Amino acid sequence: MSGSTIKYHVTPGGKLTGQIRVTGDKSISHRSIMLGSLADGTTIVEGFLEGEDNLATLNAFRMLGVDIKGPDNGRVEIHGVGIDGLQAPADVIDLGNSGTSMRLLTGLFSAQSFDTTLTGDKSLVTRPMRRVTEPLTKMGASFTTSESGTPPIQIQGKQRLCGIDYDMPVASAQVKSSLLLAGLYADGQTCVTEPAPTRDHTERMLKGFGYQVQVSGNKVCLLGGGRLKATNIDVPGDISSATFFIVGACIAKDSDLTIKHVGINPTRVGVINILRLMGADITIDNEIDVGGEPVADIHVKYAKLHGINIPEDQVPLAIDEFPAIFVAAAYADGKTVLTGAKELRVKESDRIQAMADGLTILGITAEATEDGIIIEGGSIGSGTVDSHGDHRIAMSFAMAGLCADNEIEILDCENVNTSFPGFAELSNQVGLNLTVKDT
Ligand code: S3P
């Protein structure tokens, strides 16, 4: 999956200090465009993440006739068309690298009165979509995909959907959200039960738009046929983006870093729980509620970490943070073992293999297992690692450079722009020695 010509070069040394803000939450930014477009009235979003993934969602709704102004410095003005106001797109919708857009929009568009075709980049067209097309088909939706269930997905419109009671086999917020969005249009009640808690931004935001959602334990239900009322959304900083800096500050001696205004929704804080179990010095200050989402400042100081067996119940709560956690494990004393994380193999890249390969190149003993990894903490060497076009792999290895014994080169880093535009500049501002090269 190697492709882009953007490389990172990180020279060792440096510590992370000061106060920063990271860019807006990707999951919340996607949902703000989706629900804002379907609402009656005008929704103003502040703090919107202007990453390529979110711009793909925004562009999709423009193609469906929604008037969206911006983004302008994180401000987006969405003139909602109402629940039945979307119009047929003139063309195939290209969602780039964005799995969240693909899975959530497959649910939403399966309930429209027109056909849609969704496609994406070379990573997205390899990612599994049956996890959404199968339950949506049970609701009455109709699709054509590749034989193996991957995109492009042709979605047939004009289907009458019925609510179902679905027991999700994998813990996935994307699947849950896809079904809930289809459920807005279904006859009767749509219920999703998850095997373990996953991020609940869709449920929270639906309530913010005045839609009734019943949550009891691991089951969430809504009744089709309601309407959404426009609201204003202040998107907090993305804890998944903050993670690179949290890990960097944990591993680089004398670091003392505060990341301001980060979303700390309990379904997203697995990384903090895991790093604390490893001995990290992390404090949470100034907690407030912002539009139904908890937000706080995260203060991290260097501390010597030790290896752990990562509790499986933390896996869905830290699902995007494992590449960075593996870098922390590579510096820790002793062995870190992750199990129950097979999902990591079907993210933007196979994150278990990509990280095991990269860490091995850097001299760390890292053994990929079917559903996780075993990492022996040690000292990080130097070398060239491949991010496989995966933004989170690229940024994780960039932080590894803080403590390496020589330069680390990271290949294929362009996709950092999918989730974290400005990462390189912000990193340098707080003490990482990172140079971006375009060859
Ligand atoms: C997301 C859910 C997660 C996560 C992804 C964003 C979301 O995916 O990995 O980056 O916004 O709902 P899964 O639902 O596949 O776990």
Short mmCIF file of C-alpha atoms and ligand atoms in Angstrom, two decimals:
data_model
loop_
_atom_site.label_atom_id
_atom_site.label_comp_id
_atom_site.label_asym_id
_atom_site.label_seq_id
_atom_site.Cartn_x
_atom_site.Cartn_y
_atom_site.Cartn_z
CA MET A 1 0.00 0.00 0.00
CA SER A 2 3.05 2.23 -0.30
CA GLY A 3 2.38 5.24 -2.45
CA SER A 4 2.79 8.81 -1.28
CA THR A 5 6.10 10.57 -1.54
CA ILE A 6 5.84 12.30 1.83
CA LYS A 7 8.39 11.02 4.35
CA TYR A 8 9.06 11.96 7.94
CA HIS A 9 12.60 12.13 9.33
CA VAL A 10 12.80 12.26 13.10
CA THR A 11 16.06 12.89 14.89
CA PRO A 12 16.33 11.68 18.47
CA GLY A 13 16.38 13.81 21.57
CA GLY A 14 13.92 16.40 22.62
CA LYS A 15 11.18 16.40 25.19
CA LEU A 16 7.59 17.53 24.91
CA THR A 17 6.76 20.63 26.93
CA GLY A 18 4.25 23.44 26.98
CA GLN A 19 0.53 23.73 26.34
CA ILE A 20 -1.19 22.80 23.11
CA ARG A 21 -4.58 22.16 21.59
CA VAL A 22 -5.03 19.36 19.11
CA THR A 23 -7.45 19.42 16.18
CA GLY A 24 -11.14 18.57 16.55
CA ASP A 25 -12.54 15.12 17.16
CA LYS A 26 -12.89 13.17 13.94
CA SER A 27 -15.86 11.04 15.00
CA ILE A 28 -17.82 14.01 16.31
CA SER A 29 -16.97 16.11 13.25
CA HIS A 30 -18.36 13.43 10.90
CA ARG A 31 -21.56 13.14 12.87
CA SER A 32 -22.03 16.92 13.06
CA ILE A 33 -22.19 17.12 9.26
CA MET A 34 -24.52 14.11 8.99
CA LEU A 35 -27.04 15.17 11.61
CA GLY A 36 -26.76 18.88 10.75
CA SER A 37 -27.63 18.05 7.13
CA LEU A 38 -30.71 16.05 8.16
CA ALA A 39 -31.95 18.59 10.69
CA ASP A 40 -34.58 21.29 10.26
CA GLY A 41 -32.78 24.63 10.48
CA THR A 42 -29.19 25.84 10.52
CA THR A 43 -26.49 24.11 12.55
CA ILE A 44 -23.27 25.95 13.35
CA VAL A 45 -20.26 23.75 14.09
CA GLU A 46 -17.14 25.16 15.74
CA GLY A 47 -13.88 23.24 16.10
CA PHE A 48 -14.66 21.05 13.07
CA LEU A 49 -11.73 18.87 12.04
CA GLU A 50 -10.63 19.96 8.57
CA GLY A 51 -9.02 16.61 7.83
CA GLU A 52 -9.52 14.79 4.56
CA ASP A 53 -11.84 12.18 6.08
CA ASN A 54 -14.24 14.79 7.39
CA LEU A 55 -14.06 16.79 4.19
CA ALA A 56 -15.10 13.61 2.37
CA THR A 57 -18.24 13.46 4.51
CA LEU A 58 -18.89 17.15 3.98
CA ASN A 59 -18.47 16.79 0.23
CA ALA A 60 -20.88 13.82 0.17
CA PHE A 61 -23.65 15.95 1.67
CA ARG A 62 -22.92 18.79 -0.73
CA MET A 63 -23.35 16.26 -3.53
CA LEU A 64 -26.74 15.42 -2.01
CA GLY A 65 -27.83 19.03 -2.25
CA VAL A 66 -27.05 20.34 1.23
CA ASP A 67 -25.85 23.94 1.40
CA ILE A 68 -22.79 23.88 3.66
CA LYS A 69 -20.63 26.98 4.20
CA GLY A 70 -17.01 26.53 5.29
CA PRO A 71 -15.05 25.05 6.83
CA ASP A 72 -13.46 28.31 7.79
CA ASN A 73 -11.07 28.01 10.73
CA GLY A 74 -13.12 25.14 12.10
CA ARG A 75 -16.46 26.88 11.58
CA VAL A 76 -19.07 25.18 9.43
CA GLU A 77 -22.59 26.39 8.74
CA ILE A 78 -24.97 23.64 7.66
CA HIS A 79 -28.33 24.54 6.20
CA GLY A 80 -30.21 21.39 7.09
CA VAL A 81 -32.62 20.01 4.50
CA GLY A 82 -34.77 18.03 6.93
CA ILE A 83 -34.97 14.28 7.31
CA ASP A 84 -36.46 13.75 3.82
CA GLY A 85 -34.63 16.53 2.00
CA LEU A 86 -31.54 14.82 0.56
CA GLN A 87 -31.37 14.70 -3.25
CA ALA A 88 -29.86 12.19 -5.66
CA PRO A 89 -26.14 12.78 -6.30
CA ALA A 90 -25.04 13.32 -9.90
CA ASP A 91 -22.03 11.05 -9.55
CA VAL A 92 -20.31 8.30 -7.58
CA ILE A 93 -19.31 9.56 -4.12
CA ASP A 94 -15.62 9.08 -3.33
CA LEU A 95 -14.99 8.86 0.41
CA GLY A 96 -11.20 8.65 0.16
CA ASN A 97 -9.65 6.85 3.13
CA SER A 98 -12.63 7.24 5.45
CA GLY A 99 -14.13 4.04 6.84
CA THR A 100 -16.41 6.00 9.16
CA SER A 101 -17.95 7.90 6.23
CA MET A 102 -18.39 4.68 4.25
CA ARG A 103 -20.05 2.67 7.03
CA LEU A 104 -22.29 5.41 8.44
CA LEU A 105 -23.40 6.70 5.05
CA THR A 106 -24.18 3.20 3.83
CA GLY A 107 -26.79 3.04 6.60
CA LEU A 108 -28.17 6.50 6.02
CA PHE A 109 -28.27 6.30 2.22
CA SER A 110 -29.89 2.84 2.25
CA ALA A 111 -33.04 4.59 3.45
CA GLN A 112 -33.23 7.28 0.73
CA SER A 113 -35.50 7.48 -2.31
CA PHE A 114 -32.55 7.47 -4.74
CA ASP A 115 -29.61 5.22 -5.63
CA THR A 116 -26.08 6.05 -4.47
CA THR A 117 -22.67 4.53 -5.19
CA LEU A 118 -19.91 4.91 -2.61
CA THR A 119 -16.25 4.23 -3.29
CA GLY A 120 -12.87 5.10 -1.77
CA ASP A 121 -9.10 4.90 -2.02
CA LYS A 122 -7.01 1.74 -2.30
CA SER A 123 -7.20 1.10 1.46
CA LEU A 124 -10.94 1.71 1.80
CA VAL A 125 -11.86 -0.60 -1.10
CA THR A 126 -10.25 -3.50 0.79
CA ARG A 127 -12.12 -2.96 4.05
CA PRO A 128 -14.97 -5.22 5.19
CA MET A 129 -18.46 -3.81 4.71
CA ARG A 130 -20.61 -6.92 5.29
CA ARG A 131 -20.70 -5.96 8.94
CA VAL A 132 -23.07 -3.15 7.86
CA THR A 133 -24.64 -4.48 4.65
CA GLU A 134 -25.80 -7.73 6.31
CA PRO A 135 -27.83 -6.20 9.15
CA LEU A 136 -29.06 -3.38 6.89
CA THR A 137 -30.26 -6.01 4.40
CA LYS A 138 -32.20 -7.58 7.28
CA MET A 139 -33.88 -4.19 7.70
CA GLY A 140 -34.91 -4.29 4.02
CA ALA A 141 -32.03 -2.39 2.39
CA SER A 142 -30.50 -3.50 -0.88
CA PHE A 143 -26.85 -3.35 -1.99
CA THR A 144 -24.34 -4.54 -4.51
CA THR A 145 -20.71 -4.83 -3.40
CA SER A 146 -17.69 -6.80 -4.62
CA GLU A 147 -17.93 -10.55 -4.11
CA SER A 148 -15.95 -10.26 -0.90
CA GLY A 149 -18.28 -7.57 0.43
CA THR A 150 -15.89 -4.64 -0.06
CA PRO A 151 -16.59 -1.25 -1.74
CA PRO A 152 -17.60 0.16 -4.15
CA ILE A 153 -21.07 -0.19 -2.67
CA GLN A 154 -24.09 0.46 -4.85
CA ILE A 155 -27.03 1.33 -2.66
CA GLN A 156 -30.50 0.86 -4.14
CA GLY A 157 -32.93 3.53 -3.04
CA LYS A 158 -36.69 3.34 -2.54
CA GLN A 159 -36.53 0.40 -0.15
CA ARG A 160 -38.91 0.29 2.78
CA LEU A 161 -36.92 -0.36 5.95
CA CYS A 162 -38.19 -2.06 9.10
CA GLY A 163 -36.58 -1.78 12.51
CA ILE A 164 -34.70 -4.82 13.78
CA ASP A 165 -33.29 -5.93 17.11
CA TYR A 166 -29.65 -6.60 16.30
CA ASP A 167 -26.99 -8.29 18.41
CA MET A 168 -23.70 -6.98 17.03
CA PRO A 169 -21.06 -9.70 16.69
CA VAL A 170 -18.17 -7.17 16.79
CA ALA A 171 -17.91 -4.17 19.10
CA SER A 172 -18.16 -1.43 16.48
CA ALA A 173 -19.44 2.11 16.82
CA GLN A 174 -19.52 2.38 13.05
CA VAL A 175 -21.91 -0.56 12.72
CA LYS A 176 -24.06 0.68 15.60
CA SER A 177 -24.23 4.17 14.12
CA SER A 178 -24.97 2.91 10.61
CA LEU A 179 -27.99 0.97 11.86
CA LEU A 180 -29.22 3.85 14.01
CA LEU A 181 -29.05 6.24 11.03
CA ALA A 182 -31.03 3.77 8.90
CA GLY A 183 -33.37 3.33 11.87
CA LEU A 184 -34.35 7.02 11.69
CA TYR A 185 -36.29 6.04 8.54
CA ALA A 186 -37.43 2.53 9.50
CA ASP A 187 -40.90 1.41 10.49
CA GLY A 188 -40.93 0.75 14.22
CA GLN A 189 -38.02 0.42 16.57
CA THR A 190 -34.37 -0.26 15.72
CA CYS A 191 -32.29 -1.69 18.57
CA VAL A 192 -28.60 -2.52 18.62
CA THR A 193 -26.94 -4.48 21.41
CA GLU A 194 -23.16 -4.29 21.57
CA PRO A 195 -20.87 -6.98 22.98
CA ALA A 196 -18.85 -4.26 24.76
CA PRO A 197 -19.31 -0.48 25.04
CA THR A 198 -18.11 1.51 22.02
CA ARG A 199 -17.98 5.25 21.39
CA ASP A 200 -21.44 6.69 21.86
CA HIS A 201 -21.15 10.01 20.01
CA THR A 202 -24.05 9.17 17.68
CA GLU A 203 -26.42 8.53 20.58
CA ARG A 204 -25.30 11.66 22.40
CA MET A 205 -25.54 13.86 19.32
CA LEU A 206 -28.95 12.51 18.30
CA LYS A 207 -30.20 13.56 21.73
CA GLY A 208 -28.57 16.98 21.20
CA PHE A 209 -30.63 17.30 18.00
CA GLY A 210 -33.76 16.53 20.02
CA TYR A 211 -34.19 12.90 18.88
CA GLN A 212 -35.25 10.39 21.49
CA VAL A 213 -32.81 7.54 22.01
CA GLN A 214 -33.21 4.90 24.70
CA VAL A 215 -30.03 3.49 26.16
CA SER A 216 -30.12 0.69 28.69
CA GLY A 217 -26.90 -1.13 29.44
CA ASN A 218 -25.34 -2.21 26.17
CA LYS A 219 -28.58 -1.79 24.21
CA VAL A 220 -29.58 1.33 22.30
CA CYS A 221 -32.96 1.81 20.61
CA LEU A 222 -34.72 4.46 18.61
CA LEU A 223 -38.06 4.75 16.85
CA GLY A 224 -38.17 5.71 13.18
CA GLY A 225 -40.16 8.62 11.82
CA GLY A 226 -38.97 11.50 14.01
CA ARG A 227 -37.28 14.75 13.06
CA LEU A 228 -34.05 16.46 14.06
CA LYS A 229 -33.87 20.06 15.24
CA ALA A 230 -30.77 22.08 14.32
CA THR A 231 -28.38 22.89 17.14
CA ASN A 232 -24.90 24.33 17.61
CA ILE A 233 -21.94 22.01 18.12
CA ASP A 234 -18.58 22.76 19.72
CA VAL A 235 -16.26 19.91 18.72
CA PRO A 236 -13.67 19.11 21.42
CA GLY A 237 -10.05 18.14 20.68
CA ASP A 238 -9.63 14.56 19.50
CA ILE A 239 -8.25 12.25 22.19
CA SER A 240 -7.02 9.99 19.37
CA SER A 241 -4.83 12.86 18.10
CA ALA A 242 -3.84 13.88 21.64
CA THR A 243 -2.64 10.29 22.13
CA PHE A 244 0.54 10.80 20.08
CA PHE A 245 1.53 13.67 22.35
CA ILE A 246 0.48 11.81 25.49
CA VAL A 247 2.68 8.87 24.54
CA GLY A 248 5.52 11.18 23.46
CA ALA A 249 5.45 12.96 26.83
CA CYS A 250 5.31 9.62 28.70
CA ILE A 251 8.48 8.35 27.02
CA ALA A 252 10.70 11.42 26.55
CA LYS A 253 12.63 12.34 29.72
CA ASP A 254 11.77 15.67 31.39
CA SER A 255 8.58 16.08 29.36
CA ASP A 256 5.78 18.12 30.90
CA LEU A 257 2.92 18.76 28.51
CA THR A 258 -0.68 19.94 28.79
CA ILE A 259 -3.17 19.25 26.03
CA LYS A 260 -6.11 21.60 26.46
CA HIS A 261 -9.80 20.98 25.77
CA VAL A 262 -9.75 17.30 24.82
CA GLY A 263 -12.85 15.11 24.65
CA ILE A 264 -12.71 12.55 27.47
CA ASN A 265 -15.92 10.64 26.76
CA PRO A 266 -15.68 7.44 28.89
CA THR A 267 -15.98 5.35 25.71
CA ARG A 268 -12.74 6.92 24.43
CA VAL A 269 -10.38 7.00 27.40
CA GLY A 270 -8.92 3.50 27.15
CA VAL A 271 -5.55 4.99 26.26
CA ILE A 272 -5.39 6.88 29.55
CA ASN A 273 -6.49 3.83 31.52
CA ILE A 274 -3.91 1.61 29.81
CA LEU A 275 -1.01 4.06 30.11
CA ARG A 276 -1.82 4.62 33.79
CA LEU A 277 -1.70 0.86 34.35
CA MET A 278 1.76 1.02 32.76
CA GLY A 279 2.80 3.66 35.29
CA ALA A 280 2.15 6.86 33.36
CA ASP A 281 1.83 10.21 35.14
CA ILE A 282 -1.36 11.63 33.64
CA THR A 283 -3.76 14.02 35.34
CA ILE A 284 -7.09 15.30 34.11
CA ASP A 285 -7.94 18.90 35.00
CA ASN A 286 -10.74 21.41 34.41
CA GLU A 287 -13.39 18.91 33.38
CA ILE A 288 -16.50 20.51 31.85
CA ASP A 289 -19.50 19.43 29.79
CA VAL A 290 -19.59 20.74 26.23
CA GLY A 291 -22.85 19.99 24.47
CA GLY A 292 -23.26 16.62 26.16
CA GLU A 293 -19.61 15.54 25.79
CA PRO A 294 -17.11 15.66 28.70
CA VAL A 295 -14.04 17.78 27.93
CA ALA A 296 -10.87 18.41 29.98
CA ASP A 297 -7.19 19.32 29.95
CA ILE A 298 -4.78 16.38 29.96
CA HIS A 299 -1.47 16.91 31.78
CA VAL A 300 1.30 14.39 31.14
CA LYS A 301 4.75 14.15 32.69
CA TYR A 302 7.54 11.74 31.85
CA ALA A 303 7.48 8.55 33.92
CA LYS A 304 9.24 5.23 33.49
CA LEU A 305 6.65 2.78 32.13
CA HIS A 306 6.42 -0.96 32.67
CA GLY A 307 4.87 -3.67 30.52
CA ILE A 308 1.40 -5.06 31.30
CA ASN A 309 -1.20 -7.50 30.05
CA ILE A 310 -3.66 -5.06 28.53
CA PRO A 311 -7.16 -5.77 29.92
CA GLU A 312 -9.43 -6.86 27.05
CA ASP A 313 -12.27 -4.66 28.27
CA GLN A 314 -10.14 -1.64 27.37
CA VAL A 315 -9.72 -2.69 23.73
CA PRO A 316 -12.84 -1.03 22.22
CA LEU A 317 -12.18 2.05 24.38
CA ALA A 318 -8.69 2.48 22.90
CA ILE A 319 -9.20 0.94 19.48
CA ASP A 320 -7.51 3.73 17.49
CA GLU A 321 -4.77 4.31 20.02
CA PHE A 322 -2.93 0.98 19.86
CA PRO A 323 -0.21 1.96 17.38
CA ALA A 324 0.88 4.68 19.82
CA ILE A 325 0.42 2.40 22.85
CA PHE A 326 2.74 -0.12 21.15
CA VAL A 327 5.42 2.58 20.97
CA ALA A 328 4.96 3.18 24.71
CA ALA A 329 5.29 -0.59 25.23
CA ALA A 330 8.50 -0.63 23.20
CA TYR A 331 10.07 1.76 25.75
CA ALA A 332 8.58 0.15 28.82
CA ASP A 333 10.42 -2.22 31.15
CA GLY A 334 9.31 -5.78 30.47
CA LYS A 335 6.68 -7.39 28.35
CA THR A 336 3.36 -5.98 27.13
CA VAL A 337 0.74 -8.40 25.83
CA LEU A 338 -2.34 -7.42 23.87
CA THR A 339 -5.11 -9.94 23.08
CA GLY A 340 -8.70 -9.62 21.85
CA ALA A 341 -7.84 -6.95 19.28
CA LYS A 342 -8.34 -8.71 15.96
CA GLU A 343 -10.14 -5.61 14.68
CA LEU A 344 -6.77 -3.88 14.41
CA ARG A 345 -6.05 -6.04 11.39
CA VAL A 346 -8.86 -4.41 9.36
CA LYS A 347 -8.22 -0.73 10.04
CA GLU A 348 -6.65 1.70 7.54
CA SER A 349 -3.84 -0.89 7.46
CA ASP A 350 -3.24 -4.16 9.28
CA ARG A 351 -2.06 -2.29 12.35
CA ILE A 352 -0.79 -5.36 14.18
CA GLN A 353 1.49 -6.40 11.34
CA ALA A 354 2.54 -2.88 10.35
CA MET A 355 3.58 -2.05 13.92
CA ALA A 356 5.26 -5.43 14.55
CA ASP A 357 7.26 -5.04 11.33
CA GLY A 358 8.27 -1.44 12.07
CA LEU A 359 9.22 -2.11 15.68
CA THR A 360 11.27 -5.13 14.60
CA ILE A 361 13.16 -2.95 12.11
CA LEU A 362 13.91 -0.61 15.01
CA GLY A 363 15.38 -3.45 17.05
CA ILE A 364 12.45 -4.24 19.33
CA THR A 365 11.21 -7.79 19.81
CA ALA A 366 7.59 -7.60 18.68
CA GLU A 367 5.60 -10.69 17.82
CA ALA A 368 2.32 -10.28 15.95
CA THR A 369 -0.33 -12.75 17.11
CA GLU A 370 -3.70 -13.49 15.53
CA ASP A 371 -5.54 -11.04 17.75
CA GLY A 372 -2.83 -8.87 19.24
CA ILE A 373 0.87 -8.46 19.83
CA ILE A 374 3.61 -9.27 22.34
CA ILE A 375 6.20 -6.53 22.78
CA GLU A 376 9.41 -6.81 24.83
CA GLY A 377 10.41 -3.35 25.95
CA GLY A 378 13.93 -2.41 24.98
CA SER A 379 15.88 0.33 23.36
CA ILE A 380 14.76 1.75 20.07
CA GLY A 381 17.28 1.74 17.27
CA SER A 382 17.11 3.61 14.00
CA GLY A 383 15.99 2.70 10.52
CA THR A 384 13.33 3.14 7.86
CA VAL A 385 9.77 2.03 8.64
CA ASP A 386 6.73 1.95 6.38
CA SER A 387 3.48 3.52 7.59
CA HIS A 388 1.57 1.69 4.82
CA GLY A 389 -0.32 4.91 4.16
CA ASP A 390 -1.85 4.68 7.65
CA HIS A 391 -1.97 8.04 9.44
CA ARG A 392 -1.83 6.57 12.93
CA ILE A 393 1.16 4.33 12.17
CA ALA A 394 3.04 7.33 10.76
CA MET A 395 2.38 9.54 13.81
CA SER A 396 3.16 6.73 16.27
CA PHE A 397 6.59 6.07 14.77
CA ALA A 398 7.23 9.82 14.72
CA MET A 399 6.93 9.80 18.53
CA ALA A 400 9.20 6.74 18.75
CA GLY A 401 11.89 9.02 17.33
CA LEU A 402 12.03 10.96 20.62
CA CYS A 403 13.94 8.14 22.27
CA ALA A 404 15.63 6.39 19.35
CA ASP A 405 19.38 6.04 19.22
CA ASN A 406 19.54 7.58 15.75
CA GLU A 407 17.32 8.91 12.97
CA ILE A 408 14.03 7.20 12.08
CA GLU A 409 12.68 7.60 8.57
CA ILE A 410 8.94 6.97 8.07
CA LEU A 411 7.59 6.30 4.60
CA ASP A 412 4.22 7.15 3.03
CA CYS A 413 3.02 9.79 5.49
CA GLU A 414 0.67 11.84 3.34
CA ASN A 415 -2.43 10.33 4.95
CA VAL A 416 -1.65 12.05 8.23
CA ASN A 417 -3.81 14.73 6.61
CA THR A 418 -6.83 12.45 6.84
CA SER A 419 -7.05 12.98 10.60
CA PHE A 420 -4.42 15.46 11.76
CA PRO A 421 -3.53 18.31 9.43
CA GLY A 422 -0.73 20.33 11.05
CA PHE A 423 0.67 17.39 13.03
CA ALA A 424 4.27 17.99 11.96
CA GLU A 425 4.20 21.71 12.81
CA LEU A 426 2.55 21.14 16.19
CA SER A 427 5.03 18.38 17.02
CA ASN A 428 7.99 20.62 16.31
CA GLN A 429 6.41 23.39 18.35
CA VAL A 430 6.44 21.20 21.49
CA GLY A 431 9.87 19.64 21.02
CA LEU A 432 9.90 16.81 18.46
CA ASN A 433 12.63 17.06 15.81
CA LEU A 434 10.60 16.15 12.74
CA THR A 435 11.31 17.12 9.15
CA VAL A 436 8.83 16.49 6.37
CA LYS A 437 10.39 15.52 3.04
CA ASP A 438 8.65 15.31 -0.30
CA THR A 439 10.75 13.28 -2.69
C1 S3P B 1 -15.26 5.20 14.65
C2 S3P B 1 -15.35 3.93 15.16
C3 S3P B 1 -14.19 3.00 15.23
C4 S3P B 1 -12.87 3.72 15.03
C5 S3P B 1 -12.92 4.70 13.89
C6 S3P B 1 -13.99 5.76 14.14
C7 S3P B 1 -16.47 6.04 14.60
O1 S3P B 1 -14.32 2.03 14.23
O2 S3P B 1 -11.83 2.80 14.81
O3 S3P B 1 -11.68 5.35 13.71
O4 S3P B 1 -16.36 7.26 14.41
O5 S3P B 1 -17.57 5.48 14.79
P1 S3P B 1 -15.10 0.63 14.49
O6 S3P B 1 -16.52 0.93 14.67
O7 S3P B 1 -14.83 -0.17 13.24
O8 S3P B 1 -14.46 0.04 15.70
#
